Amino acid sequence: MTLVSALGGGGGGEFDRIREIVAALGNAAGGIGDDAALIPHGDGQLVVSTDVSVEEIHFRRAWLTPREIGWRATAAALSDMAAMGASATGVVVAITIPAGSPDEIGTECMRGVGDAALAVGAKVIGGDLSGGPVLSLGVTVFGTAVRPVWRNGATPGDELWVTGALGGSRAGLLAFQGGGDVPAGARVAFAHPVPRIPAGIWLAAQGATAMLDLSDGLAGDAVHLAAASGVAVVIDLAALPIHPSVHRMAASLGEPFSEFAAIGGEDYELLVAMPAGWRPTQDPEAWTGVGLTRIGRVEAGEGVRLMQGGEVRALSGFRHV
């Protein structure tokens, strides 16, 4: 895997800055650009990924308990492992705690880290503790993959599938930002995302050609998959599996439910390309704990077309910078 093949023509400030960093690294850069890094290891691959969660950027302490903050930060990093079809074995956390914070905040954040690690069969194996201007957690995860899946392998004729349901985290975020009551389902979707590691491993074994996790929203991450694979992606918005919490929030904003769900980030579901005509021979939910829905196809060309009633809808996902 090379940087060019992984990032493709992915646009936006984040990808432009990554390219600038890789250029600055020169010969020191290797294999940058996918959800995680792979290192040959025995009969498989050692998989490593890192993710940072920063107060006032990714969360607010007024919204979440410290334990939820720890879970959420760790789940985001573990989701990158799921996107590669990898298991998780170890977690390392660098945490900064502002002066004047409650004595127990670091301990409680790490309880949440431990909860998330144990949920996928991993252990917390180390880290670092420092003071800083805001609460932040830099989470690095380690695992292995027998058949890793990149985001750059989709080919024309493949079909697109997505795990779980979309839009719940966005519904929770908007409810928090509105300052009113946050529906229980929306709160869980935002505060307690579930990394789809069993689904990622199962889909890899089923022959997935490309896969990534939906951290930036379906509308944004589909662009990344299309650019990395050098293909066009066509998604039927009417086919999207929509989180139950979307309906009330989308209605209050006057947004179509499917468009609300397509925009929403931090669902941490998996978008996966499977070979043409593939259908599960077993119930995916029985094997992975989550449903699977066919939502589109891969064609020759470039870019993403989000279709609603025969019309292309112009939607975009989250941009980091």
C-alpha positions as a Python dict, from the first residue, in 0.01 Angstrom:
ca = {
    (1, 'M'): (0, 0, 0),
    (2, 'T'): (130, 346, -89),
    (3, 'L'): (19, 688, 17),
    (4, 'V'): (-110, 767, -332),
    (5, 'S'): (-322, 453, -352),
    (6, 'A'): (-459, 497, -2),
    (7, 'L'): (-548, 865, -19),
    (8, 'G'): (-614, 883, -390),
    (9, 'G'): (-764, 1218, -475),
    (10, 'G'): (-927, 1259, -137),
    (11, 'G'): (-993, 1627, -89),
    (12, 'G'): (-1023, 1865, 203),
    (13, 'G'): (-778, 2034, 435),
    (14, 'E'): (-708, 1717, 634),
    (15, 'F'): (-590, 1521, 331),
    (16, 'D'): (-391, 1815, 194),
    (17, 'R'): (-209, 1844, 527),
    (18, 'I'): (-139, 1470, 538),
    (19, 'R'): (18, 1495, 192),
    (20, 'E'): (230, 1788, 309),
    (21, 'I'): (343, 1587, 613),
    (22, 'V'): (433, 1286, 400),
    (23, 'A'): (630, 1509, 162),
    (24, 'A'): (816, 1656, 460),
    (25, 'L'): (894, 1308, 593),
    (26, 'G'): (1041, 1204, 260),
    (27, 'N'): (1212, 865, 285),
    (28, 'A'): (1104, 836, 648),
    (29, 'A'): (739, 788, 543),
    (30, 'G'): (604, 443, 473),
    (31, 'G'): (253, 309, 424),
    (32, 'I'): (67, 620, 543),
    (33, 'G'): (-292, 684, 443),
    (34, 'D'): (-529, 406, 550),
    (35, 'D'): (-726, 346, 871),
    (36, 'A'): (-432, 163, 1031),
    (37, 'A'): (-73, 65, 964),
    (38, 'L'): (34, -292, 888),
    (39, 'I'): (366, -452, 983),
    (40, 'P'): (448, -809, 864),
    (41, 'H'): (438, -1041, 1164),
    (42, 'G'): (456, -1421, 1146),
    (43, 'D'): (174, -1570, 940),
    (44, 'G'): (-32, -1252, 953),
    (45, 'Q'): (5, -879, 998),
    (46, 'L'): (57, -664, 1305),
    (47, 'V'): (-195, -381, 1286),
    (48, 'V'): (-145, -48, 1467),
    (49, 'S'): (-364, 260, 1477),
    (50, 'T'): (-385, 576, 1683),
    (51, 'D'): (-657, 830, 1749),
    (52, 'V'): (-679, 1143, 1962),
    (53, 'S'): (-984, 1275, 2144),
    (54, 'V'): (-964, 1637, 2261),
    (55, 'E'): (-1193, 1828, 2494),
    (56, 'E'): (-1409, 2091, 2321),
    (57, 'I'): (-1325, 1934, 1983),
    (58, 'H'): (-1450, 1576, 2019),
    (59, 'F'): (-1644, 1599, 2345),
    (60, 'R'): (-1747, 1824, 2630),
    (61, 'R'): (-1726, 1727, 2994),
    (62, 'A'): (-2072, 1874, 3048),
    (63, 'W'): (-2214, 1607, 2816),
    (64, 'L'): (-2032, 1290, 2919),
    (65, 'T'): (-1903, 1123, 3231),
    (66, 'P'): (-1526, 1065, 3245),
    (67, 'R'): (-1588, 693, 3203),
    (68, 'E'): (-1787, 760, 2885),
    (69, 'I'): (-1509, 988, 2758),
    (70, 'G'): (-1261, 702, 2801),
    (71, 'W'): (-1489, 452, 2626),
    (72, 'R'): (-1564, 684, 2338),
    (73, 'A'): (-1200, 772, 2273),
    (74, 'T'): (-1097, 407, 2277),
    (75, 'A'): (-1388, 293, 2061),
    (76, 'A'): (-1285, 545, 1795),
    (77, 'A'): (-935, 398, 1778),
    (78, 'L'): (-1065, 40, 1785),
    (79, 'S'): (-1298, 123, 1497),
    (80, 'D'): (-994, 172, 1275),
    (81, 'M'): (-895, -186, 1352),
    (82, 'A'): (-1240, -303, 1251),
    (83, 'A'): (-1203, -118, 921),
    (84, 'M'): (-893, -324, 842),
    (85, 'G'): (-1054, -655, 933),
    (86, 'A'): (-824, -684, 1235),
    (87, 'S'): (-863, -810, 1588),
    (88, 'A'): (-743, -600, 1882),
    (89, 'T'): (-503, -720, 2148),
    (90, 'G'): (-352, -416, 2322),
    (91, 'V'): (-430, -52, 2402),
    (92, 'V'): (-189, 226, 2507),
    (93, 'V'): (-320, 565, 2621),
    (94, 'A'): (-149, 903, 2659),
    (95, 'I'): (-377, 1122, 2871),
    (96, 'T'): (-341, 1489, 2957),
    (97, 'I'): (-532, 1634, 3250),
    (98, 'P'): (-578, 2008, 3309),
    (99, 'A'): (-480, 2161, 3641),
    (100, 'G'): (-774, 2190, 3879),
    (101, 'S'): (-957, 1886, 3743),
    (102, 'P'): (-1125, 1651, 3992),
    (103, 'D'): (-878, 1401, 4136),
    (104, 'E'): (-1070, 1104, 3999),
    (105, 'I'): (-1105, 1218, 3638),
    (106, 'G'): (-798, 1035, 3508),
    (107, 'T'): (-888, 715, 3689),
    (108, 'E'): (-1247, 726, 3565),
    (109, 'C'): (-1144, 799, 3206),
    (110, 'M'): (-916, 496, 3221),
    (111, 'R'): (-1200, 282, 3357),
    (112, 'G'): (-1383, 363, 3035),
    (113, 'V'): (-1073, 279, 2832),
    (114, 'G'): (-1057, -57, 3009),
    (115, 'D'): (-1427, -122, 2947),
    (116, 'A'): (-1385, -67, 2574),
    (117, 'A'): (-1069, -277, 2557),
    (118, 'L'): (-1225, -572, 2740),
    (119, 'A'): (-1535, -553, 2517),
    (120, 'V'): (-1320, -655, 2219),
    (121, 'G'): (-1086, -893, 2401),
    (122, 'A'): (-795, -649, 2437),
    (123, 'K'): (-590, -533, 2737),
    (124, 'V'): (-460, -190, 2839),
    (125, 'I'): (-84, -242, 2831),
    (126, 'G'): (60, 101, 2908),
    (127, 'G'): (53, 472, 2841),
    (128, 'D'): (159, 814, 2961),
    (129, 'L'): (16, 1076, 3196),
    (130, 'S'): (76, 1450, 3169),
    (131, 'G'): (-74, 1786, 3248),
    (132, 'G'): (-214, 1999, 2968),
    (133, 'P'): (-450, 2284, 2884),
    (134, 'V'): (-747, 2052, 2816),
    (135, 'L'): (-843, 1693, 2882),
    (136, 'S'): (-728, 1474, 2594),
    (137, 'L'): (-670, 1106, 2528),
    (138, 'G'): (-433, 977, 2262),
    (139, 'V'): (-524, 612, 2215),
    (140, 'T'): (-301, 367, 2028),
    (141, 'V'): (-431, 17, 1956),
    (142, 'F'): (-250, -298, 1848),
    (143, 'G'): (-388, -609, 1684),
    (144, 'T'): (-345, -865, 1409),
    (145, 'A'): (-509, -941, 1076),
    (146, 'V'): (-502, -1261, 874),
    (147, 'R'): (-661, -1094, 571),
    (148, 'P'): (-631, -715, 605),
    (149, 'V'): (-865, -504, 394),
    (150, 'W'): (-757, -167, 251),
    (151, 'R'): (-981, 115, 139),
    (152, 'N'): (-826, 109, -210),
    (153, 'G'): (-942, -230, -341),
    (154, 'A'): (-1294, -161, -468),
    (155, 'T'): (-1350, -235, -839),
    (156, 'P'): (-1640, -165, -1079),
    (157, 'G'): (-1916, -416, -1024),
    (158, 'D'): (-1864, -444, -649),
    (159, 'E'): (-2162, -373, -429),
    (160, 'L'): (-2163, -150, -122),
    (161, 'W'): (-2290, -258, 217),
    (162, 'V'): (-2304, -88, 556),
    (163, 'T'): (-2326, -229, 908),
    (164, 'G'): (-2573, -119, 1172),
    (165, 'A'): (-2774, 202, 1151),
    (166, 'L'): (-2673, 557, 1064),
    (167, 'G'): (-2735, 902, 1207),
    (168, 'G'): (-2775, 823, 1576),
    (169, 'S'): (-2455, 993, 1686),
    (170, 'R'): (-2543, 1309, 1495),
    (171, 'A'): (-2886, 1311, 1658),
    (172, 'G'): (-2717, 1289, 1997),
    (173, 'L'): (-2466, 1563, 1916),
    (174, 'L'): (-2737, 1805, 1800),
    (175, 'A'): (-2947, 1729, 2106),
    (176, 'F'): (-2650, 1803, 2334),
    (177, 'Q'): (-2576, 2123, 2144),
    (178, 'G'): (-2941, 2228, 2173),
    (179, 'G'): (-2922, 2211, 2551),
    (180, 'G'): (-3249, 2023, 2595),
    (181, 'D'): (-3332, 1665, 2678),
    (182, 'V'): (-3120, 1410, 2492),
    (183, 'P'): (-3319, 1100, 2394),
    (184, 'A'): (-3172, 787, 2548),
    (185, 'G'): (-3103, 617, 2215),
    (186, 'A'): (-2928, 922, 2073),
    (187, 'R'): (-2720, 961, 2386),
    (188, 'V'): (-2603, 601, 2369),
    (189, 'A'): (-2516, 635, 2000),
    (190, 'F'): (-2300, 941, 2072),
    (191, 'A'): (-2147, 839, 2405),
    (192, 'H'): (-2109, 464, 2361),
    (193, 'P'): (-2026, 373, 1998),
    (194, 'V'): (-1949, 5, 1940),
    (195, 'P'): (-1638, -74, 1733),
    (196, 'R'): (-1741, -334, 1474),
    (197, 'I'): (-1440, -560, 1511),
    (198, 'P'): (-1630, -893, 1480),
    (199, 'A'): (-1806, -761, 1168),
    (200, 'G'): (-1479, -639, 1017),
    (201, 'I'): (-1311, -976, 1065),
    (202, 'W'): (-1615, -1161, 925),
    (203, 'L'): (-1644, -933, 622),
    (204, 'A'): (-1274, -971, 550),
    (205, 'A'): (-1312, -1349, 556),
    (206, 'Q'): (-1614, -1318, 326),
    (207, 'G'): (-1399, -1151, 60),
    (208, 'A'): (-1438, -775, 121),
    (209, 'T'): (-1247, -578, -142),
    (210, 'A'): (-1240, -242, 40),
    (211, 'M'): (-1355, -120, 379),
    (212, 'L'): (-1345, 184, 607),
    (213, 'D'): (-1525, 305, 915),
    (214, 'L'): (-1777, 586, 910),
    (215, 'S'): (-1614, 840, 1139),
    (216, 'D'): (-1676, 1136, 906),
    (217, 'G'): (-2025, 1033, 793),
    (218, 'L'): (-2129, 820, 497),
    (219, 'A'): (-2134, 1118, 259),
    (220, 'G'): (-1775, 1206, 349),
    (221, 'D'): (-1622, 861, 388),
    (222, 'A'): (-1771, 732, 62),
    (223, 'V'): (-1563, 1002, -109),
    (224, 'H'): (-1252, 862, 60),
    (225, 'L'): (-1325, 508, -57),
    (226, 'A'): (-1396, 621, -413),
    (227, 'A'): (-1081, 833, -429),
    (228, 'A'): (-856, 565, -281),
    (229, 'S'): (-991, 295, -514),
    (230, 'G'): (-1007, 516, -824),
    (231, 'V'): (-1374, 437, -885),
    (232, 'A'): (-1717, 597, -878),
    (233, 'V'): (-1953, 518, -591),
    (234, 'V'): (-2332, 526, -626),
    (235, 'I'): (-2543, 515, -308),
    (236, 'D'): (-2922, 481, -284),
    (237, 'L'): (-3018, 706, 7),
    (238, 'A'): (-3357, 537, 33),
    (239, 'A'): (-3179, 211, 119),
    (240, 'L'): (-2990, 347, 421),
    (241, 'P'): (-3053, 182, 758),
    (242, 'I'): (-3156, 474, 977),
    (243, 'H'): (-3109, 491, 1353),
    (244, 'P'): (-3443, 533, 1537),
    (245, 'S'): (-3321, 854, 1703),
    (246, 'V'): (-3290, 1027, 1365),
    (247, 'H'): (-3660, 1069, 1301),
    (248, 'R'): (-3746, 1324, 1571),
    (249, 'M'): (-3430, 1530, 1524),
    (250, 'A'): (-3444, 1532, 1145),
    (251, 'A'): (-3811, 1627, 1150),
    (252, 'S'): (-3737, 1921, 1381),
    (253, 'L'): (-3478, 2046, 1130),
    (254, 'G'): (-3690, 1978, 824),
    (255, 'E'): (-3428, 1739, 681),
    (256, 'P'): (-3513, 1416, 500),
    (257, 'F'): (-3428, 1126, 733),
    (258, 'S'): (-3191, 959, 489),
    (259, 'E'): (-2998, 1280, 421),
    (260, 'F'): (-2968, 1350, 793),
    (261, 'A'): (-2826, 999, 839),
    (262, 'A'): (-2586, 1027, 545),
    (263, 'I'): (-2432, 1349, 681),
    (264, 'G'): (-2388, 1230, 1038),
    (265, 'G'): (-2037, 1151, 1157),
    (266, 'E'): (-1903, 930, 1437),
    (267, 'D'): (-2140, 641, 1376),
    (268, 'Y'): (-1834, 413, 1354),
    (269, 'E'): (-2019, 168, 1133),
    (270, 'L'): (-1836, -2, 843),
    (271, 'L'): (-1876, 81, 475),
    (272, 'V'): (-1761, -221, 277),
    (273, 'A'): (-1732, -318, -89),
    (274, 'M'): (-1813, -682, -162),
    (275, 'P'): (-1777, -867, -494),
    (276, 'A'): (-2069, -843, -737),
    (277, 'G'): (-2350, -1081, -652),
    (278, 'W'): (-2220, -1164, -304),
    (279, 'R'): (-2491, -1243, -54),
    (280, 'P'): (-2440, -1367, 303),
    (281, 'T'): (-2505, -1738, 341),
    (282, 'Q'): (-2540, -1695, 717),
    (283, 'D'): (-2725, -1431, 915),
    (284, 'P'): (-2463, -1156, 959),
    (285, 'E'): (-2617, -1040, 1286),
    (286, 'A'): (-2594, -1387, 1434),
    (287, 'W'): (-2222, -1399, 1349),
    (288, 'T'): (-2120, -1041, 1418),
    (289, 'G'): (-2384, -890, 1646),
    (290, 'V'): (-2488, -626, 1392),
    (291, 'G'): (-2704, -609, 1081),
    (292, 'L'): (-2578, -556, 726),
    (293, 'T'): (-2756, -359, 452),
    (294, 'R'): (-2681, -327, 80),
    (295, 'I'): (-2687, 43, -11),
    (296, 'G'): (-2514, 92, -345),
    (297, 'R'): (-2262, -9, -606),
    (298, 'V'): (-1920, 67, -747),
    (299, 'E'): (-1882, 185, -1108),
    (300, 'A'): (-1603, 296, -1337),
    (301, 'G'): (-1529, 666, -1308),
    (302, 'E'): (-1477, 888, -1008),
    (303, 'G'): (-1661, 1065, -730),
    (304, 'V'): (-1977, 983, -535),
    (305, 'R'): (-2340, 1007, -640),
    (306, 'L'): (-2591, 1008, -356),
    (307, 'M'): (-2924, 924, -519),
    (308, 'Q'): (-3267, 1014, -385),
    (309, 'G'): (-3569, 943, -605),
    (310, 'G'): (-3363, 954, -923),
    (311, 'E'): (-3193, 1282, -829),
    (312, 'V'): (-2834, 1337, -715),
    (313, 'R'): (-2818, 1501, -374),
    (314, 'A'): (-2523, 1727, -288),
    (315, 'L'): (-2419, 1627, 63),
    (316, 'S'): (-2087, 1630, 247),
    (317, 'G'): (-1953, 1474, 564),
    (318, 'F'): (-1740, 1611, 846),
    (319, 'R'): (-1418, 1797, 761),
    (320, 'H'): (-1143, 1796, 1025),
    (321, 'V'): (-963, 2113, 913),
}
